[in-house]
PDB file of C-alpha atoms in Angstrom:
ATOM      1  CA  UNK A   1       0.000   0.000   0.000  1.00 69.00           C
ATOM      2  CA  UNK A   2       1.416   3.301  -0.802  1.00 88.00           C
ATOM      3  CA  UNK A   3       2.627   5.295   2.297  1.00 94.00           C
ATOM      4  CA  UNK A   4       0.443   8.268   3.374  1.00 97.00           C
ATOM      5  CA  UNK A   5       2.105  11.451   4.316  1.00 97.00           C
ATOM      6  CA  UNK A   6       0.118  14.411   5.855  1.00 97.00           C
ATOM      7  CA  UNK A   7       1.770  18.083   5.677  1.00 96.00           C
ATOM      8  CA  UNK A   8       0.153  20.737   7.271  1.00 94.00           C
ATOM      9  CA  UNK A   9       0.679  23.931   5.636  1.00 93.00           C
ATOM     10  CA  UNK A  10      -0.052  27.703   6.907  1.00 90.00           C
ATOM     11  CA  UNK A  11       1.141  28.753   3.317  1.00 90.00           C
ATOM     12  CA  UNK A  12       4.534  29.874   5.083  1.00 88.00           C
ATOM     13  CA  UNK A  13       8.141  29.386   3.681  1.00 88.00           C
ATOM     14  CA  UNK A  14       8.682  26.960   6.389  1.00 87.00           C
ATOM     15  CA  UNK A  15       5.486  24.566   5.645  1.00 90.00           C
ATOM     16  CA  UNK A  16       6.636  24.326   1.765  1.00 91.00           C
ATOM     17  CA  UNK A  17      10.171  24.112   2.906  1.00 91.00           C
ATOM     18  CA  UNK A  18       8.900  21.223   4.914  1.00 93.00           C
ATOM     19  CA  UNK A  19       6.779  19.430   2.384  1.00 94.00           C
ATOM     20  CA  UNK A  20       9.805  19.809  -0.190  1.00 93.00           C
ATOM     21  CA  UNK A  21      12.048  17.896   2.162  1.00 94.00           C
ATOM     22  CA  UNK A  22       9.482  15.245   3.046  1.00 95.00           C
ATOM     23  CA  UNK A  23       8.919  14.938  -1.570  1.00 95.00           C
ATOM     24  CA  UNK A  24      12.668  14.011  -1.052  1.00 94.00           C
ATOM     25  CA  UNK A  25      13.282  12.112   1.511  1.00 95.00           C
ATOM     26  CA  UNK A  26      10.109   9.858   0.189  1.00 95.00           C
ATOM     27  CA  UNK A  27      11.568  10.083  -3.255  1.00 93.00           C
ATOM     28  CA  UNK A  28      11.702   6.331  -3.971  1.00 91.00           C
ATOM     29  CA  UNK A  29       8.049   5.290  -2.628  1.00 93.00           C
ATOM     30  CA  UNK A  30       4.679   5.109  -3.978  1.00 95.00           C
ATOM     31  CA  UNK A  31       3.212   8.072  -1.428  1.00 95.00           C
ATOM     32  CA  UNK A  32      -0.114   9.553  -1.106  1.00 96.00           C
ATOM     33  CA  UNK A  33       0.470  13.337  -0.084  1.00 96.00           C
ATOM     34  CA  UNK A  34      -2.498  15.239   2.033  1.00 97.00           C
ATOM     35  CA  UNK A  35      -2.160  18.836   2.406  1.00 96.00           C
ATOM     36  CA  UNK A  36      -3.918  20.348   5.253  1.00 95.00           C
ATOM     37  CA  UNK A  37      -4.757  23.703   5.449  1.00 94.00           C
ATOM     38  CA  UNK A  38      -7.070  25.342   8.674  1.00 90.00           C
ATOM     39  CA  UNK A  39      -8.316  28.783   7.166  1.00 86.00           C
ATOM     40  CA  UNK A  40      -9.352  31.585   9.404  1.00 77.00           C
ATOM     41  CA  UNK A  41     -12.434  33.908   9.093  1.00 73.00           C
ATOM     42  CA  UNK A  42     -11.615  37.471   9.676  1.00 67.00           C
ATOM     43  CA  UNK A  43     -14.218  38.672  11.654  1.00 63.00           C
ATOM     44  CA  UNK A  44     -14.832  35.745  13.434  1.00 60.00           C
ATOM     45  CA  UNK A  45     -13.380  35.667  17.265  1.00 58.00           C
ATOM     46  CA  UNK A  46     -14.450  32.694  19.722  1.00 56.00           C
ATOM     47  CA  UNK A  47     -16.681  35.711  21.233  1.00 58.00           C
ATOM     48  CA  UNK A  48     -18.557  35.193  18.292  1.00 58.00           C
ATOM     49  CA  UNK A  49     -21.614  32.981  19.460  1.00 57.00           C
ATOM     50  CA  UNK A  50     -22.892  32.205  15.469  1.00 64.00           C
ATOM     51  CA  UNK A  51     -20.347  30.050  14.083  1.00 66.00           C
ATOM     52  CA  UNK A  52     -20.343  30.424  10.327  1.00 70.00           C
ATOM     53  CA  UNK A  53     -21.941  28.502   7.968  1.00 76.00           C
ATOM     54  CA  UNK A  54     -20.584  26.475   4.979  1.00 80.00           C
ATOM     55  CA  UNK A  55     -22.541  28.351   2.028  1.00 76.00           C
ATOM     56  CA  UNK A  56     -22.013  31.788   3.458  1.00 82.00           C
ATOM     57  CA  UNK A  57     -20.242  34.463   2.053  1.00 82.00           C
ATOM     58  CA  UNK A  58     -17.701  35.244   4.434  1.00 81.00           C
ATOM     59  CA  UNK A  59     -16.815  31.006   4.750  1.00 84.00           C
ATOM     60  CA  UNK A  60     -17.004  30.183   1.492  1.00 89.00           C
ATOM     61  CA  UNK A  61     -14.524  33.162   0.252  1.00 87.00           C
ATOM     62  CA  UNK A  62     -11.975  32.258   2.995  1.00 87.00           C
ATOM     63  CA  UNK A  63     -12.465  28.451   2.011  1.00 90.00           C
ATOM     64  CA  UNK A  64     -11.960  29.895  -1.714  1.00 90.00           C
ATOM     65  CA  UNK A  65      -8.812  31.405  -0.612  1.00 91.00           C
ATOM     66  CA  UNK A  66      -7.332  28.969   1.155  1.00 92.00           C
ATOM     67  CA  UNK A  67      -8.321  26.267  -2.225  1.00 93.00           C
ATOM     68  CA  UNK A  68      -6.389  28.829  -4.971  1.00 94.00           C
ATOM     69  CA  UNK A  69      -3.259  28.984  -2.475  1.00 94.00           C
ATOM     70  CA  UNK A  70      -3.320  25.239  -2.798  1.00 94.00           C
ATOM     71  CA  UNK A  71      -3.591  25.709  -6.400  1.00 94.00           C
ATOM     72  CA  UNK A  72      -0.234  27.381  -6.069  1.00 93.00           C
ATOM     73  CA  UNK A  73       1.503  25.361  -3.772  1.00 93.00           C
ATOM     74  CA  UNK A  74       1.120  22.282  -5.719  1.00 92.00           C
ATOM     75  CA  UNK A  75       2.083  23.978  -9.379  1.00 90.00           C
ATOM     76  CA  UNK A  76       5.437  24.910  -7.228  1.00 89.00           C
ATOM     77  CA  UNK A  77       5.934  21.725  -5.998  1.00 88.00           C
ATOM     78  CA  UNK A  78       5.316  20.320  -8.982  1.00 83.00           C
ATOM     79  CA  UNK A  79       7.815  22.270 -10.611  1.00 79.00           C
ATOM     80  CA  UNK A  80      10.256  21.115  -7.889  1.00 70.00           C
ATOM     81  CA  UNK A  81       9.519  17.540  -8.222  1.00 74.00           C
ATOM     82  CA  UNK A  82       7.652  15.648 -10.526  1.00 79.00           C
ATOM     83  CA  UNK A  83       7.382  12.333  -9.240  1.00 88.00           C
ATOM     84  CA  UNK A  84       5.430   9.559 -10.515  1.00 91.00           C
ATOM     85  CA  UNK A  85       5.143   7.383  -7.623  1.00 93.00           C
ATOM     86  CA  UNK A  86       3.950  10.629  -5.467  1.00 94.00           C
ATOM     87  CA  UNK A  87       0.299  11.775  -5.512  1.00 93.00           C
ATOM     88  CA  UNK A  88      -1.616  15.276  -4.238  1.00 94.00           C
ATOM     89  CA  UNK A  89      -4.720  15.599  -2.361  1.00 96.00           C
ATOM     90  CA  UNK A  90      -5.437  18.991  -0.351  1.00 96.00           C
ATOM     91  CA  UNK A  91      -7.827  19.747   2.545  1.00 96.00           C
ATOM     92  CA  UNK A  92      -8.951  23.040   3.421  1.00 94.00           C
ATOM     93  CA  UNK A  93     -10.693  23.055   6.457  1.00 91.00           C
ATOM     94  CA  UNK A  94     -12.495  25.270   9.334  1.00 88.00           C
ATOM     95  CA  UNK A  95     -11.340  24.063  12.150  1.00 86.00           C
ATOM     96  CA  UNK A  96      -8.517  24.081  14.843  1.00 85.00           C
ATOM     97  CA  UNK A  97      -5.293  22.623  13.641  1.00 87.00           C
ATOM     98  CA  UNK A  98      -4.643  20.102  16.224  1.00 87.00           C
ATOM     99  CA  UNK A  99      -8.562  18.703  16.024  1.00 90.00           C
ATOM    100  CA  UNK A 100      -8.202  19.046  12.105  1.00 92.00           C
ATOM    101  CA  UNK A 101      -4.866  16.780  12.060  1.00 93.00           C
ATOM    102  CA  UNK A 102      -6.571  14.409  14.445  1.00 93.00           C
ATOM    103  CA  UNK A 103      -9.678  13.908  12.197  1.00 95.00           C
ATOM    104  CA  UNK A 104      -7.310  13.683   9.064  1.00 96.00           C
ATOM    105  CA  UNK A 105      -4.591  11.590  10.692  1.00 96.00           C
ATOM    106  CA  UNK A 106      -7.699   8.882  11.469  1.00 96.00           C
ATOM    107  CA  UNK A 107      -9.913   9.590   8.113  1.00 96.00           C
ATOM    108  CA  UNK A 108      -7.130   9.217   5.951  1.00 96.00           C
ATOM    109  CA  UNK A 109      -4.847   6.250   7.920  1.00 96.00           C
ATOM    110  CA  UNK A 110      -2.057   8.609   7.745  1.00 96.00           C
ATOM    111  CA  UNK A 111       1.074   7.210   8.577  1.00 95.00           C
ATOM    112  CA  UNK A 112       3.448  10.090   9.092  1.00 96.00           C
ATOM    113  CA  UNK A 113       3.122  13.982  10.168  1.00 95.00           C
ATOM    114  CA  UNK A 114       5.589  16.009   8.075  1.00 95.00           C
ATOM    115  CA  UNK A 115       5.689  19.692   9.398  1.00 91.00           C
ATOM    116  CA  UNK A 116       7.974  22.809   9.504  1.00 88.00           C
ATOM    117  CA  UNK A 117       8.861  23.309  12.972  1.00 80.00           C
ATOM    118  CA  UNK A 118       7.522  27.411  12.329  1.00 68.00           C
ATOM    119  CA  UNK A 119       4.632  28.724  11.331  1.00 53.00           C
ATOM    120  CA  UNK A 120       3.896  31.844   9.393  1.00 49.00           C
ATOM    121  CA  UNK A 121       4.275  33.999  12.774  1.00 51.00           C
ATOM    122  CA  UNK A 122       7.386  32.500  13.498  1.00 48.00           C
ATOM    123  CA  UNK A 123       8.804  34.490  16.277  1.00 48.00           C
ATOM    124  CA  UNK A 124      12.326  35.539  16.319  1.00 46.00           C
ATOM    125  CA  UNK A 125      14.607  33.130  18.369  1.00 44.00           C
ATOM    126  CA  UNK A 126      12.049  30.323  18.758  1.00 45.00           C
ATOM    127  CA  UNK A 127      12.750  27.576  16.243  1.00 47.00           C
ATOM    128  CA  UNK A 128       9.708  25.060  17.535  1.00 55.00           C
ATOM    129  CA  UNK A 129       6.531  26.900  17.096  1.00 63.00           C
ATOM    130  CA  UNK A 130       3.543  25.993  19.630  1.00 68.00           C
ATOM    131  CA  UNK A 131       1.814  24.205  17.037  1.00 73.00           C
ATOM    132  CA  UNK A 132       5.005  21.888  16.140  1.00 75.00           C
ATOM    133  CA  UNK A 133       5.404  21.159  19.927  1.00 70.00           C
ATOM    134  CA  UNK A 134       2.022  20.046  20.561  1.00 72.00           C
ATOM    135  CA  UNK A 135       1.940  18.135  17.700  1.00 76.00           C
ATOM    136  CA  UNK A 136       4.814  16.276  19.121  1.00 75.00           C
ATOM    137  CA  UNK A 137       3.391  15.911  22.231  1.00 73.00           C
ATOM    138  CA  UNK A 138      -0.079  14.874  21.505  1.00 77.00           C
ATOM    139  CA  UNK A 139      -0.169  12.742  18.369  1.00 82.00           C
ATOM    140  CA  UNK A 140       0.508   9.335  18.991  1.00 83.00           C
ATOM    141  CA  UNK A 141      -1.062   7.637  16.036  1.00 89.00           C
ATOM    142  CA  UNK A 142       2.022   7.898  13.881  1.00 92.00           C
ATOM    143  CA  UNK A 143       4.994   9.631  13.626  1.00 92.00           C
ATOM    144  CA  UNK A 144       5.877  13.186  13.450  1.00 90.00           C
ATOM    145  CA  UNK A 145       8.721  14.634  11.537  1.00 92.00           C
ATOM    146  CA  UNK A 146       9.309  18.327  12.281  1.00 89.00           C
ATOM    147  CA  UNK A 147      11.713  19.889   9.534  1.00 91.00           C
ATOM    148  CA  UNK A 148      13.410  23.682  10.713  1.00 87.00           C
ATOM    149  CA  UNK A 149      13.269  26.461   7.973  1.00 82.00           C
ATOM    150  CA  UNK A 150      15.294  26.907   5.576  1.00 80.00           C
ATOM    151  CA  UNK A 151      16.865  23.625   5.822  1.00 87.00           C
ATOM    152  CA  UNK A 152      17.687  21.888   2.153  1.00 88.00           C
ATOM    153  CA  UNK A 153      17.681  18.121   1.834  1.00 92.00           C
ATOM    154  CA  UNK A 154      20.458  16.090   1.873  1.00 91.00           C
ATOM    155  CA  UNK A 155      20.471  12.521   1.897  1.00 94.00           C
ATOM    156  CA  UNK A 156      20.824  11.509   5.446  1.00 95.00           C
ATOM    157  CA  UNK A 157      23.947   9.667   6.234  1.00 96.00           C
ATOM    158  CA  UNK A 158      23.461   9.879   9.682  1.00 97.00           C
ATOM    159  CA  UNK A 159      20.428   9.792  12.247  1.00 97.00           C
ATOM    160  CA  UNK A 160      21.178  10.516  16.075  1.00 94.00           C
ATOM    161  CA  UNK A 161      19.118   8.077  18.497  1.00 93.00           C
ATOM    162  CA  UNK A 162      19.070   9.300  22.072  1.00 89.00           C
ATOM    163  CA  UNK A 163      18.200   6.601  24.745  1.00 87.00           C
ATOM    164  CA  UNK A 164      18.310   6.243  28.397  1.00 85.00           C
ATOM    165  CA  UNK A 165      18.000   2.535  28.013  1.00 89.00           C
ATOM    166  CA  UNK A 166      15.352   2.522  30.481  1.00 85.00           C
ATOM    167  CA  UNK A 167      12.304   0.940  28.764  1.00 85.00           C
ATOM    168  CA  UNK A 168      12.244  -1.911  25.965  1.00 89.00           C
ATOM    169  CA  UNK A 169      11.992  -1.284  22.459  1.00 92.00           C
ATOM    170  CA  UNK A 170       9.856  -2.875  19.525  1.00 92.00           C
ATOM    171  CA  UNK A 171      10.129  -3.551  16.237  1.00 93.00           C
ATOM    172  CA  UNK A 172       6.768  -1.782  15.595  1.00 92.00           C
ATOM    173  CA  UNK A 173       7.722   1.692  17.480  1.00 91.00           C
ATOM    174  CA  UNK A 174      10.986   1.763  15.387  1.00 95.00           C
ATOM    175  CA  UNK A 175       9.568   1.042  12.154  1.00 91.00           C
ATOM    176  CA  UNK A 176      10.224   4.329  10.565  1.00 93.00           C
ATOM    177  CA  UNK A 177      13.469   5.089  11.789  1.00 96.00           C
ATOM    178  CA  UNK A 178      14.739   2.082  10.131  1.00 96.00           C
ATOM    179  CA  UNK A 179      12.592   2.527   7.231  1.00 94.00           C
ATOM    180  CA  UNK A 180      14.257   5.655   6.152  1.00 95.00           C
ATOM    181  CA  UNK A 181      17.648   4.073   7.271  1.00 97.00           C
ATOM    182  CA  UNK A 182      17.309   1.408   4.556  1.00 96.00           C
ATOM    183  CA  UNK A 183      16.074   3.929   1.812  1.00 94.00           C
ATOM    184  CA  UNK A 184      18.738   6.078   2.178  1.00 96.00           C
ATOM    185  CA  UNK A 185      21.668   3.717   3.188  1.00 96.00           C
ATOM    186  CA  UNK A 186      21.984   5.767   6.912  1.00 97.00           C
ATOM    187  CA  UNK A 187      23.828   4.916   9.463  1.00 97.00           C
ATOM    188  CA  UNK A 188      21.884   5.354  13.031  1.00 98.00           C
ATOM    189  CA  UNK A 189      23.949   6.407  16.237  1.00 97.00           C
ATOM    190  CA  UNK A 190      22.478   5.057  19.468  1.00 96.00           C
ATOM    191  CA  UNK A 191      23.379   7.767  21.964  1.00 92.00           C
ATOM    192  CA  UNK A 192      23.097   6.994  25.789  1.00 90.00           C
ATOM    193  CA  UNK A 193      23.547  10.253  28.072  1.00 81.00           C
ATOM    194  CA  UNK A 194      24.387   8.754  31.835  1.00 82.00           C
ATOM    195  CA  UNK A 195      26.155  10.215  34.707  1.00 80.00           C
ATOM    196  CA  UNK A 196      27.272   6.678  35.951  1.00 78.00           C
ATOM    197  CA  UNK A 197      29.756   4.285  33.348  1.00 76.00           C
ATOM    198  CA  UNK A 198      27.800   1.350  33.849  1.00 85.00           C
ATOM    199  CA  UNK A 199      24.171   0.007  33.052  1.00 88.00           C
ATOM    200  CA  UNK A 200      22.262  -2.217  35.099  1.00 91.00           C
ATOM    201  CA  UNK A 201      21.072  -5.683  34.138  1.00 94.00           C
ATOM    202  CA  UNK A 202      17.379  -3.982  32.883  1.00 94.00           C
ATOM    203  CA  UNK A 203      19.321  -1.427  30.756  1.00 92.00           C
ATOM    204  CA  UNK A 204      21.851  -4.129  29.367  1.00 95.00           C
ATOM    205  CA  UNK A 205      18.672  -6.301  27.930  1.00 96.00           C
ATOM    206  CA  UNK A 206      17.260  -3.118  26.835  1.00 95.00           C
ATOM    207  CA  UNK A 207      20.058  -1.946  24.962  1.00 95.00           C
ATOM    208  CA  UNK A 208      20.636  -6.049  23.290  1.00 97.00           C
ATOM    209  CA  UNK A 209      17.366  -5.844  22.410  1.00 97.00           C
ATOM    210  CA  UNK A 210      18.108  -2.529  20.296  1.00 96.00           C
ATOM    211  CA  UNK A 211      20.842  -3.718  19.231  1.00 97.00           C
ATOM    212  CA  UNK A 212      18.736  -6.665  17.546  1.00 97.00           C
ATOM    213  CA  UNK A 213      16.396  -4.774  15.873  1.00 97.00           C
ATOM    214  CA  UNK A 214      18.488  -2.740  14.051  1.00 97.00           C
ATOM    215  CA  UNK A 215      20.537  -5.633  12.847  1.00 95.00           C
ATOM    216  CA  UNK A 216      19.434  -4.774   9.013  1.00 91.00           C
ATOM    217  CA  UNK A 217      20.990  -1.362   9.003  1.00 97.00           C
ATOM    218  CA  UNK A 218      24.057   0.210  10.014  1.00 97.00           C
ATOM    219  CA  UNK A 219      24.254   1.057  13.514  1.00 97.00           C
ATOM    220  CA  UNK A 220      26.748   2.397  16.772  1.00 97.00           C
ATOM    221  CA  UNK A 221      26.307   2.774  20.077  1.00 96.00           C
ATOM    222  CA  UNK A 222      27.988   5.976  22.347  1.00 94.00           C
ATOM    223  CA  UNK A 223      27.786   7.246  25.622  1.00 91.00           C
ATOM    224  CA  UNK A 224      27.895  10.472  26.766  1.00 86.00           C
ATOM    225  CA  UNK A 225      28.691  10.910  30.737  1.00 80.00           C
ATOM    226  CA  UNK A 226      27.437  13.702  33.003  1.00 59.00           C
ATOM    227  CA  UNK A 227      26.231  16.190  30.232  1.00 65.00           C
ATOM    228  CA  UNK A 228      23.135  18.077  30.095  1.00 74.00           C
ATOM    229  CA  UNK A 229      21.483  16.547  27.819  1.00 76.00           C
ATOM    230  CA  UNK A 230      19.706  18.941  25.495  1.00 74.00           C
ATOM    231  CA  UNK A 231      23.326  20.685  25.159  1.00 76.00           C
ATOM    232  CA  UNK A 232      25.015  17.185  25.061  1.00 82.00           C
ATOM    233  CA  UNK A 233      22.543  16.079  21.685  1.00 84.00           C
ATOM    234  CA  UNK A 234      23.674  19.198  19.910  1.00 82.00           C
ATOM    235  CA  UNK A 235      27.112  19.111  20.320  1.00 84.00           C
ATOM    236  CA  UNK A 236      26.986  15.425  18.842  1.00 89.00           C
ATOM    237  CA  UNK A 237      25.205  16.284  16.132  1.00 89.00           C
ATOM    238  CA  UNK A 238      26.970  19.566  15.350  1.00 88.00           C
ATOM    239  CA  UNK A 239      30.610  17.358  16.086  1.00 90.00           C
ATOM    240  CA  UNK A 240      29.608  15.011  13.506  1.00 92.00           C
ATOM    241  CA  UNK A 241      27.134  16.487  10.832  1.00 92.00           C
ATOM    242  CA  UNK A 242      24.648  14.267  11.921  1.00 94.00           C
ATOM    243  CA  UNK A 243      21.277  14.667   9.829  1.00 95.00           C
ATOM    244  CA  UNK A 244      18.186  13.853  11.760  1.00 94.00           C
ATOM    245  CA  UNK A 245      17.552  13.429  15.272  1.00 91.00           C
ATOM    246  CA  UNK A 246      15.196  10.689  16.142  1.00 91.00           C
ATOM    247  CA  UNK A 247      13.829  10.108  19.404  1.00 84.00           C
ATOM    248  CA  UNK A 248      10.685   7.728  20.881  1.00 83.00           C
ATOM    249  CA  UNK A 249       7.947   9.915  22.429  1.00 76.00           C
ATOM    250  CA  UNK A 250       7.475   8.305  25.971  1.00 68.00           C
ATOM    251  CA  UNK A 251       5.266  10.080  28.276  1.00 60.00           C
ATOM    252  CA  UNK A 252       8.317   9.489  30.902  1.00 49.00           C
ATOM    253  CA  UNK A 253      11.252  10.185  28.826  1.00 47.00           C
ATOM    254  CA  UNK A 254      13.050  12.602  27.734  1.00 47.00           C
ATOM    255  CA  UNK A 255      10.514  14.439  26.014  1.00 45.00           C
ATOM    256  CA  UNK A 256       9.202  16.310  29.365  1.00 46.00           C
ATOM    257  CA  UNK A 257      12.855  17.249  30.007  1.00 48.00           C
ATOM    258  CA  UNK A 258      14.046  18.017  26.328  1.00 48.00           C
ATOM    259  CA  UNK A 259      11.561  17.424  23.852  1.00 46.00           C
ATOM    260  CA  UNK A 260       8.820  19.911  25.096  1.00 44.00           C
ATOM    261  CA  UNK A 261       9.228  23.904  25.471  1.00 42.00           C
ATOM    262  CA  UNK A 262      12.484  23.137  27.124  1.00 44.00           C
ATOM    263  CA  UNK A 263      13.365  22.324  23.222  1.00 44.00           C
ATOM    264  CA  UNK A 264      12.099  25.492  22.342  1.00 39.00           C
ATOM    265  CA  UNK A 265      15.056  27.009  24.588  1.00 42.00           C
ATOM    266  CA  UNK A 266      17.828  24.610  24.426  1.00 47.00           C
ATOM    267  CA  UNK A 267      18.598  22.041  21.003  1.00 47.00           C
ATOM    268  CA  UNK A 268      15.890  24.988  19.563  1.00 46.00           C
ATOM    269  CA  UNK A 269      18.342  27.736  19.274  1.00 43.00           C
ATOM    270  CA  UNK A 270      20.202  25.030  17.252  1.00 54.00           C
ATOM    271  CA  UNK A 271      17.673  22.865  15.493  1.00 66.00           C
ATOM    272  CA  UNK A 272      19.614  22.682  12.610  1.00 79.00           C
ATOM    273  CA  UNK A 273      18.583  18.990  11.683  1.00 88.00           C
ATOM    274  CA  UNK A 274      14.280  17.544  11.214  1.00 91.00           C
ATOM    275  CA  UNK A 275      13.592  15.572  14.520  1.00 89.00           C
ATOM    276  CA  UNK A 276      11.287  12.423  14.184  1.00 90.00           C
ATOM    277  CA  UNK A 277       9.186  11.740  17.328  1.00 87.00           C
ATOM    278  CA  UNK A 278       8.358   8.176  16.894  1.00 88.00           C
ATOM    279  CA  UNK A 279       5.461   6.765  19.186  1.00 80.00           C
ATOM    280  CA  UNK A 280       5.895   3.992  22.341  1.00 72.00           C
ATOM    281  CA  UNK A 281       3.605   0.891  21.018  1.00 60.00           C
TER     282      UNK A 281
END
């Protein structure tokens, strides 16, 4: 079945900056793309008691407007990359984002979220909008890729894996990572951050068990001791070139710590590389 990618897009730089390096990185598959776009009504404020109506004026023109910027996102990614295997579909839709990707994410069996990690209002200084961040935090149908602006693809040679070690791993949860390891011929790093040099018996399994699944693609493990962690990620993958920083979304793991609006402060000043949050099974 062909894989189905869903790209939200606010229209921004970032958004078709995203969606360009998601047409690359998915180069060699059969996809299904699904552009999703929430419009806005001008005068409309939550105040507002009477919800507007599909069929009037002021809905239809901002659904209008939001359909002829589709129009010209696709005939620019089109022009980018014409591609065969990869199909177009675009939703415009009333509705708040994160309710909007829910209902798509489930509608259309979507198996990966592909977003910029800004939206149109990106802020100055903050490299993971509000919107990227939640998504992150609160989808855990399938996995979310969040690319930073500007970035241009390269094929990824190398994908940083943070653990702790502290909770097993399965085959299904890792899926993707290795997926786009075997496309691309990447090599993963398996990075343990630990203020103590040994493991104990739980973490040993733990990290066997890893070390199984990943048997069909090139991987390394590395330890880090006594670093803050957030800073310690970044330096690795600024030491090494790393491209991608992949990480599973465990309520509690790292993501509270690191992968939340602590992000937004710390690797964000230097998300330089997309970050996949891949989803506990």
């Amino acid at each position: 079945m062909d894989k189905r990618i869903l790209i939200p897009t606010d229209f921004s730089k970032n958004a078709l900056n995203a969606a360009r390096y998601a047409l690359d990185l998915y180069a060699k598959l059969n996809c299904e793309f699904y552009f999703l776009n929430v419009f806005r009504l001008t005068n409309y404020t939550t105040n507002t008691l009477i919800l507007p109506e599909p069929g009037s004026a002021e809905y239809e023109a901002a659904k209008g407007a939001s359909e002829e910027a589709f129009a010209k996102l696709l005939d620019m990614l089109e022009l980018h990359h014409d591609n065969p295997k990869h199909s177009y579909y675009t939703i415009s839709s009333f509705n708040f984002l994160s309710e909007a990707m829910k209902q798509t994410i489930d509608n259309k069996d979507i198996d990966l979220v592909v977003m910029g990690t800004q939206g149109a209002t990106g802020a100055k200084g903050i490299i993971f909008g509000s919107n990227t961040v939640n998504a992150m935090e609160k989808i855990r149908e399938c996995p979310v890729l969040a690319v930073p602006d500007e970035l241009r693809f390269s094929i990824p040679k190398e994908i940083v894996f943070p653990t702790n070690y502290k909770s097993s791993f399965s085959r299904k949860e890792l899926n993707y990572l290795i997926e786009i390891a075997k496309m691309h011929n990447t090599s993963i790093k398996v990075v343990h951050f630990t203020k103590k040099t040994t493991l104990t018996e739980d973490q040993e399994k733990h990290k066997q068990l890893l070390d199984d699944i990943l048997q069909g693609v090139d991987h390394s493990f590395h330890t880090l001791t006594d670093k803050d962690v957030a800073q310690g990620i970044t330096s690795f993958v600024q030491s090494r070139n790393s491209d991608m920083i992949a990480f599973i979304n465990k309520k509690h793991f790292l993501f509270n710590s690191i992968f939340s609006r602590p992000l937004v402060k710390e690797i964000g000043y230097d998300a330089t590389v997309p970050i996949l949050a891949l989803n506990e099974s």
